[in-house]
């Protein structure tokens, strides 16, 4: 079991949090848990960790058991040693292993950025387990692939990927400058710096190295449609993902599909747009009767 270096009392999340430690694929992985009820699994993206959901934890925990994971390679979760260990199916199996470790049979995934792509794959691998998927700021992986091929605006928006996928990026990137792209106050910035002191950058950047191993474009393809319903939420001013990238989303689920665009909103919706995002999530969960 990995040593616990995180003091959860330092996180002003507005709820009582408990550590969750579990094993999968030879790794010790970490999450935090709060609340009681049907299970919601929250998955973050880059360059964040479980704490990106601080504004969602309290309202969701009033009705649900909420578990926010650290993806493999981030914060208190262990980092695998090879880039292929960041392939989407392998990371998605971490999510299913977390649900089993919690002694739960079903869950809904709420996910941002990389977590969204992982959520699509988890829903495909665990069709009896994942009852719904809510994504923020990323389309279906196949829709993104089509956008990169056909949409010059999306190719321009994704130009940063090549920098992050460089095998030397974990030593050449300036973490402080990178965190300036996130809307962090001084306290939260310290927490993020502490998280990266635990994990380093090589693990988190493994997602980019893996996804561009055979090309300079993201390779995340989902081999088949998923079965569960999907709510996709996006910000109109997201500098990394264009709204047009969602066009092909509908055909990738056999369940209901709903797209919501938040005007004048950027990429980091859980933090920037909690007042809009939280009611959308709660309304959708109620409509799914979960």
Coordinates of C-alpha atoms in Angstrom, one line a residue:
X1 CA 0.0 0.0 0.0
X2 CA 1.3 3.4 -1.0
X3 CA 2.2 5.8 1.8
X4 CA -0.4 8.5 2.5
X5 CA 1.2 11.9 2.2
X6 CA -2.0 13.8 1.7
X7 CA -3.7 15.5 4.6
X8 CA -7.3 15.8 3.5
X9 CA -8.1 18.4 6.1
X10 CA -6.1 20.9 4.1
X11 CA -8.6 20.7 1.2
X12 CA -11.5 23.2 1.6
X13 CA -14.0 20.9 -0.3
X14 CA -16.9 21.6 2.1
X15 CA -17.4 17.9 3.0
X16 CA -15.8 15.2 5.1
X17 CA -13.4 13.2 2.9
X18 CA -12.0 9.7 3.3
X19 CA -9.1 8.1 1.4
X20 CA -9.7 5.1 -0.8
X21 CA -6.8 2.9 -1.8
X22 CA -7.1 0.1 -4.2
X23 CA -5.1 -2.2 -6.5
X24 CA -5.2 -2.7 -10.3
X25 CA -2.7 -3.7 -12.9
X26 CA 0.1 -3.9 -10.4
X27 CA -0.5 -0.4 -9.2
X28 CA -1.7 1.2 -5.9
X29 CA -4.3 3.8 -6.8
X30 CA -6.0 6.5 -4.8
X31 CA -9.3 8.3 -4.6
X32 CA -11.3 10.2 -2.1
X33 CA -14.9 9.4 -1.0
X34 CA -17.8 11.3 0.6
X35 CA -21.6 11.0 0.9
X36 CA -24.0 8.1 0.8
X37 CA -26.3 6.7 -1.9
X38 CA -25.9 5.6 -5.5
X39 CA -22.3 5.8 -6.7
X40 CA -20.8 8.6 -8.8
X41 CA -17.2 8.2 -10.0
X42 CA -15.5 11.5 -10.8
X43 CA -12.5 11.5 -13.2
X44 CA -10.2 14.5 -13.7
X45 CA -8.1 15.5 -16.6
X46 CA -4.7 17.2 -17.2
X47 CA -3.0 18.9 -15.4
X48 CA -5.3 18.3 -12.4
X49 CA -6.1 15.7 -9.8
X50 CA -9.2 14.7 -7.7
X51 CA -9.4 18.1 -6.2
X52 CA -10.6 19.6 -9.5
X53 CA -14.1 18.5 -8.3
X54 CA -14.0 20.6 -5.1
X55 CA -17.1 22.6 -6.2
X56 CA -19.1 19.5 -7.1
X57 CA -18.3 17.3 -4.1
X58 CA -20.7 19.0 -1.5
X59 CA -23.8 19.3 -3.7
X60 CA -23.5 15.8 -5.2
X61 CA -22.8 14.2 -1.8
X62 CA -26.2 15.4 -0.5
X63 CA -27.7 12.7 -2.7
X64 CA -25.0 10.3 -3.7
X65 CA -21.8 8.4 -2.8
X66 CA -19.2 10.5 -4.6
X67 CA -15.8 9.1 -5.3
X68 CA -13.2 11.3 -7.0
X69 CA -10.3 9.4 -8.4
X70 CA -6.6 10.2 -9.0
X71 CA -5.9 8.8 -12.4
X72 CA -2.9 6.5 -12.6
X73 CA 0.2 8.7 -12.7
X74 CA -1.4 11.7 -10.9
X75 CA -1.0 12.9 -7.3
X76 CA -1.2 10.0 -4.9
X77 CA -1.8 7.2 -7.4
X78 CA 1.2 5.3 -8.6
X79 CA 2.8 5.8 -12.0
X80 CA 3.4 2.9 -14.3
X81 CA 6.8 2.6 -15.9
X82 CA 5.8 2.4 -19.6
X83 CA 3.9 4.6 -21.9
X84 CA 1.6 1.8 -23.1
X85 CA 0.3 1.5 -19.5
X86 CA -1.6 4.7 -20.3
X87 CA -3.6 3.2 -23.1
X88 CA -7.3 4.0 -22.6
X89 CA -8.5 0.5 -22.1
X90 CA -5.9 -0.1 -19.3
X91 CA -6.8 3.1 -17.5
X92 CA -10.5 2.5 -18.0
X93 CA -10.1 -0.8 -16.2
X94 CA -8.8 1.1 -13.2
X95 CA -12.2 2.7 -13.0
X96 CA -14.0 -0.6 -13.0
X97 CA -11.5 -1.9 -10.4
X98 CA -12.3 1.1 -8.2
X99 CA -16.1 0.3 -8.4
X100 CA -15.4 -3.3 -7.4
X101 CA -13.1 -2.2 -4.6
X102 CA -16.0 -0.1 -3.2
X103 CA -18.3 -3.2 -3.3
X104 CA -20.6 -1.5 -5.7
X105 CA -22.3 -3.0 -8.7
X106 CA -23.2 0.1 -10.7
X107 CA -22.1 3.7 -11.1
X108 CA -22.4 6.8 -13.2
X109 CA -19.2 8.4 -14.4
X110 CA -18.8 12.2 -14.4
X111 CA -15.5 13.2 -16.1
X112 CA -13.5 16.1 -17.4
X113 CA -10.8 16.3 -20.2
X114 CA -8.8 13.0 -20.2
X115 CA -11.3 11.6 -17.7
X116 CA -14.0 11.9 -20.4
X117 CA -12.1 9.8 -22.9
X118 CA -11.5 7.2 -20.1
X119 CA -15.2 7.3 -19.2
X120 CA -16.2 6.4 -22.8
X121 CA -13.8 3.4 -22.7
X122 CA -15.0 2.3 -19.2
X123 CA -18.6 2.4 -20.4
X124 CA -17.7 0.1 -23.3
X125 CA -15.7 -2.3 -21.1
X126 CA -18.3 -2.4 -18.3
X127 CA -21.7 -2.1 -20.0
X128 CA -23.5 -3.7 -17.0
X129 CA -21.7 -1.5 -14.6
X130 CA -21.7 2.0 -16.1
X131 CA -25.2 3.3 -16.1
X132 CA -24.6 6.8 -17.5
X133 CA -21.8 9.1 -18.6
X134 CA -21.5 12.8 -18.1
X135 CA -18.5 14.4 -19.9
X136 CA -17.2 17.9 -19.7
X137 CA -15.0 19.6 -22.3
X138 CA -14.3 16.6 -24.5
X139 CA -16.3 14.8 -27.2
X140 CA -16.4 11.1 -27.9
X141 CA -12.9 9.9 -28.7
X142 CA -13.9 8.9 -32.3
X143 CA -15.5 12.3 -32.8
X144 CA -12.3 14.0 -31.8
X145 CA -10.4 11.8 -34.2
X146 CA -12.7 12.9 -37.0
X147 CA -12.4 16.5 -36.0
X148 CA -8.6 16.3 -36.1
X149 CA -8.8 14.9 -39.7
X150 CA -11.4 17.3 -41.1
X151 CA -11.4 20.5 -39.0
X152 CA -8.5 22.9 -39.3
X153 CA -9.7 24.8 -36.2
X154 CA -9.5 21.7 -34.1
X155 CA -6.1 20.8 -35.4
X156 CA -4.9 24.3 -34.5
X157 CA -6.5 24.0 -31.0
X158 CA -4.7 20.7 -30.5
X159 CA -1.3 21.9 -31.5
X160 CA -0.2 21.9 -27.9
X161 CA -0.4 18.1 -27.8
X162 CA 2.8 17.7 -29.7
X163 CA 4.7 19.7 -27.1
X164 CA 3.2 17.7 -24.2
X165 CA 3.9 14.4 -26.0
X166 CA 7.6 15.0 -26.4
X167 CA 9.6 12.4 -24.5
X168 CA 11.6 15.2 -22.8
X169 CA 8.6 17.3 -21.8
X170 CA 8.5 16.2 -18.2
X171 CA 12.0 17.9 -17.7
X172 CA 11.6 20.8 -20.0
X173 CA 8.2 22.1 -19.1
X174 CA 7.8 24.8 -16.4
X175 CA 5.1 23.5 -14.0
X176 CA 4.5 27.0 -12.5
X177 CA 3.8 28.4 -16.0
X178 CA 1.6 25.5 -16.9
X179 CA -0.6 26.0 -13.9
X180 CA -1.1 29.6 -14.9
X181 CA -3.6 28.3 -17.5
X182 CA -5.8 27.1 -14.6
X183 CA -8.0 29.5 -12.6
X184 CA -6.3 28.8 -9.3
X185 CA -6.1 31.1 -6.3
X186 CA -3.0 31.1 -4.2
X187 CA -4.1 28.4 -1.8
X188 CA -5.2 26.0 -4.6
X189 CA -2.0 26.7 -6.5
X190 CA 0.0 25.4 -3.5
X191 CA -2.1 22.3 -3.4
X192 CA -1.5 21.6 -7.1
X193 CA 2.3 22.2 -6.6
X194 CA 2.2 19.7 -3.7
X195 CA 0.3 17.2 -5.9
X196 CA 3.0 17.4 -8.6
X197 CA 5.7 17.2 -6.0
X198 CA 4.2 13.7 -5.2
X199 CA 3.7 12.5 -8.8
X200 CA 6.1 14.5 -11.0
X201 CA 5.1 15.3 -14.6
X202 CA 6.3 12.1 -16.4
X203 CA 3.3 10.1 -15.4
X204 CA 0.7 12.6 -16.3
X205 CA 2.4 13.3 -19.6
X206 CA 2.3 9.6 -20.4
X207 CA -1.3 10.0 -21.6
X208 CA 0.0 12.3 -24.4
X209 CA 3.0 10.1 -25.2
X210 CA 0.7 7.0 -25.5
X211 CA -1.9 8.7 -27.5
X212 CA 0.5 10.0 -30.2
X213 CA 2.8 7.0 -30.3
X214 CA 2.2 6.3 -34.0
X215 CA 1.4 9.9 -35.2
X216 CA 1.4 13.5 -34.0
X217 CA -2.4 13.3 -33.6
X218 CA -4.4 11.9 -30.8
X219 CA -5.2 8.2 -31.2
X220 CA -8.0 7.3 -28.8
X221 CA -10.5 5.4 -30.9
X222 CA -13.4 3.5 -29.4
X223 CA -14.0 0.3 -31.3
X224 CA -17.8 0.2 -30.8
X225 CA -20.7 2.3 -29.5
X226 CA -21.5 2.3 -25.7
X227 CA -24.9 1.4 -24.3
X228 CA -25.5 4.0 -21.6
X229 CA -27.0 7.5 -21.9
X230 CA -24.6 10.4 -22.3
X231 CA -24.7 14.1 -21.3
X232 CA -21.9 16.1 -22.9
X233 CA -21.2 19.6 -21.6
X234 CA -18.9 22.1 -23.3
X235 CA -17.8 25.7 -23.1
X236 CA -18.2 27.8 -26.2
X237 CA -14.8 29.5 -25.7
X238 CA -12.8 26.3 -24.9
X239 CA -9.4 27.0 -26.4
X240 CA -8.5 23.3 -26.7
X241 CA -11.7 21.7 -28.1
X242 CA -14.0 23.3 -30.6
X243 CA -17.8 22.8 -30.3
X244 CA -17.8 21.4 -33.8
X245 CA -15.8 18.4 -32.6
X246 CA -19.0 17.0 -31.0
X247 CA -20.8 16.5 -34.3
X248 CA -20.2 12.8 -34.6
X249 CA -21.0 12.0 -31.0
X250 CA -24.6 10.9 -31.4
X251 CA -23.8 7.6 -33.2
X252 CA -21.5 6.4 -30.5
X253 CA -24.1 5.5 -27.9
X254 CA -27.1 3.3 -28.1
X255 CA -28.6 5.2 -25.3
X256 CA -29.9 8.8 -25.2
X257 CA -27.4 11.5 -26.1
X258 CA -27.7 15.2 -25.0
X259 CA -25.3 18.1 -25.7
X260 CA -25.3 21.3 -23.7
X261 CA -23.2 24.3 -24.6
X262 CA -22.3 26.9 -21.9
X263 CA -21.8 30.3 -23.5
X264 CA -18.7 32.4 -22.7
X265 CA -17.1 29.4 -20.9
X266 CA -13.7 28.0 -21.2
X267 CA -12.2 24.5 -20.8
X268 CA -12.0 24.0 -17.0
X269 CA -15.7 23.8 -16.4
X270 CA -15.9 22.1 -13.0
X271 CA -13.9 25.0 -11.5
X272 CA -14.9 27.9 -13.7
X273 CA -18.6 27.2 -14.3
X274 CA -19.8 25.3 -11.2
X275 CA -23.0 27.5 -11.0
X276 CA -24.0 26.2 -14.4
X277 CA -22.5 22.8 -14.4
X278 CA -23.8 21.5 -11.0
X279 CA -27.6 22.0 -11.8
X280 CA -27.1 20.4 -15.2
X281 CA -25.5 17.3 -13.6
X282 CA -28.1 17.0 -10.9
X283 CA -31.0 17.5 -13.3
X284 CA -29.5 14.8 -15.6
X285 CA -29.0 12.4 -12.7
X286 CA -32.6 12.9 -11.7
X287 CA -33.9 12.4 -15.2
X288 CA -32.0 9.1 -15.4
X289 CA -33.6 8.1 -12.1
X290 CA -30.2 7.2 -10.6

